[in-house]
Amino acid sequence: MSSLAQQVNPSRYRATMLLRILALAVTGAVALTVSLVVTQDTASAHGSTINPASRNYGCWKRWGSDFQNPNMASQDPMCWQAWQADPNAMWNWNGLYRDGVAGNHQAAVPNGQLCSAGQTGGVRYAALDNPGNWQSTKVSANFGVKLHDQALHGADYFRIYLTRQGFNPLTQRLNWSNLELLKETGRYAPGAGTRETGDPVLNGVSNTINVSSSGRSGRHIVYTIWKASHSDQTYYWCADVNF
């Protein structure tokens, strides 16, 4: 404001300047809050299955830089409903876990809530349980499951399950009785695996677990349990495949 305006109405000038200072302070506080949230999420990064991609990692990978695109509703409807329900399920694609399970997975994760790890974190991941036309990865009877350990936790074990023939992920929620265990691994030391260099977001290590299935055709779900070795922390992921 000009010096003439200050002379004409000094009270109004002081009030205007005070409002500007308050506005700047609010803007700074919002920016700090956003910064803290991003830092917290980044610090709590852990991992996911990346091929075949878990439901929320796949949605983030395809739409994370374009999540407000209305074309998602027709091109990728299950991701669309998940983004609308809670975008944090995709921004936190690497944090779908439960603490304190003590190996009792079926007690911690109820039927119908396997893809959300028993709605861990409240309803953040609940949309991942919804049946429908999730984008799937084409696989053959023998395929690999690539898991990314972003925080270098290591593993007490990985368990790879596959839905039984007759289960329909387009119309059914996943229950424990729908699953067949294909493989349980031994221990992976923290940091064991191949360092990812092609994608800066995947800044940890990856391991591929080869599995064999038979008698499968059409759409199925690969269900993975990762028991991290650094604490009693267990991850649960649904990945859609098409034989």
CSV table of C-alpha atoms in Angstrom, one decimal, residues 149 152-157 187-190 226-233:
chain,number,residue,atom,x,y,z
A,149,ASP,CA,11.0,-54.9,0.8
A,152,LEU,CA,14.9,-53.7,4.4
A,153,HIS,CA,12.9,-55.5,7.1
A,154,GLY,CA,13.8,-59.0,6.0
A,155,ALA,CA,11.3,-61.8,6.6
A,156,ASP,CA,10.6,-64.6,9.0
A,157,TYR,CA,8.7,-66.1,6.0
A,187,ARG,CA,13.8,-66.6,6.5
A,188,TYR,CA,15.2,-63.7,4.5
A,189,ALA,CA,17.9,-61.6,6.2
A,190,PRO,CA,17.3,-57.8,6.4
A,226,TRP,CA,4.8,-61.3,4.7
A,227,LYS,CA,5.9,-61.7,8.3
A,228,ALA,CA,8.6,-59.1,8.7
A,229,SER,CA,11.6,-60.1,10.8
A,230,HIS,CA,12.2,-56.8,12.6
A,231,SER,CA,9.1,-57.0,14.8
A,232,ASP,CA,5.7,-58.7,15.1
A,233,GLN,CA,4.5,-56.9,12.0
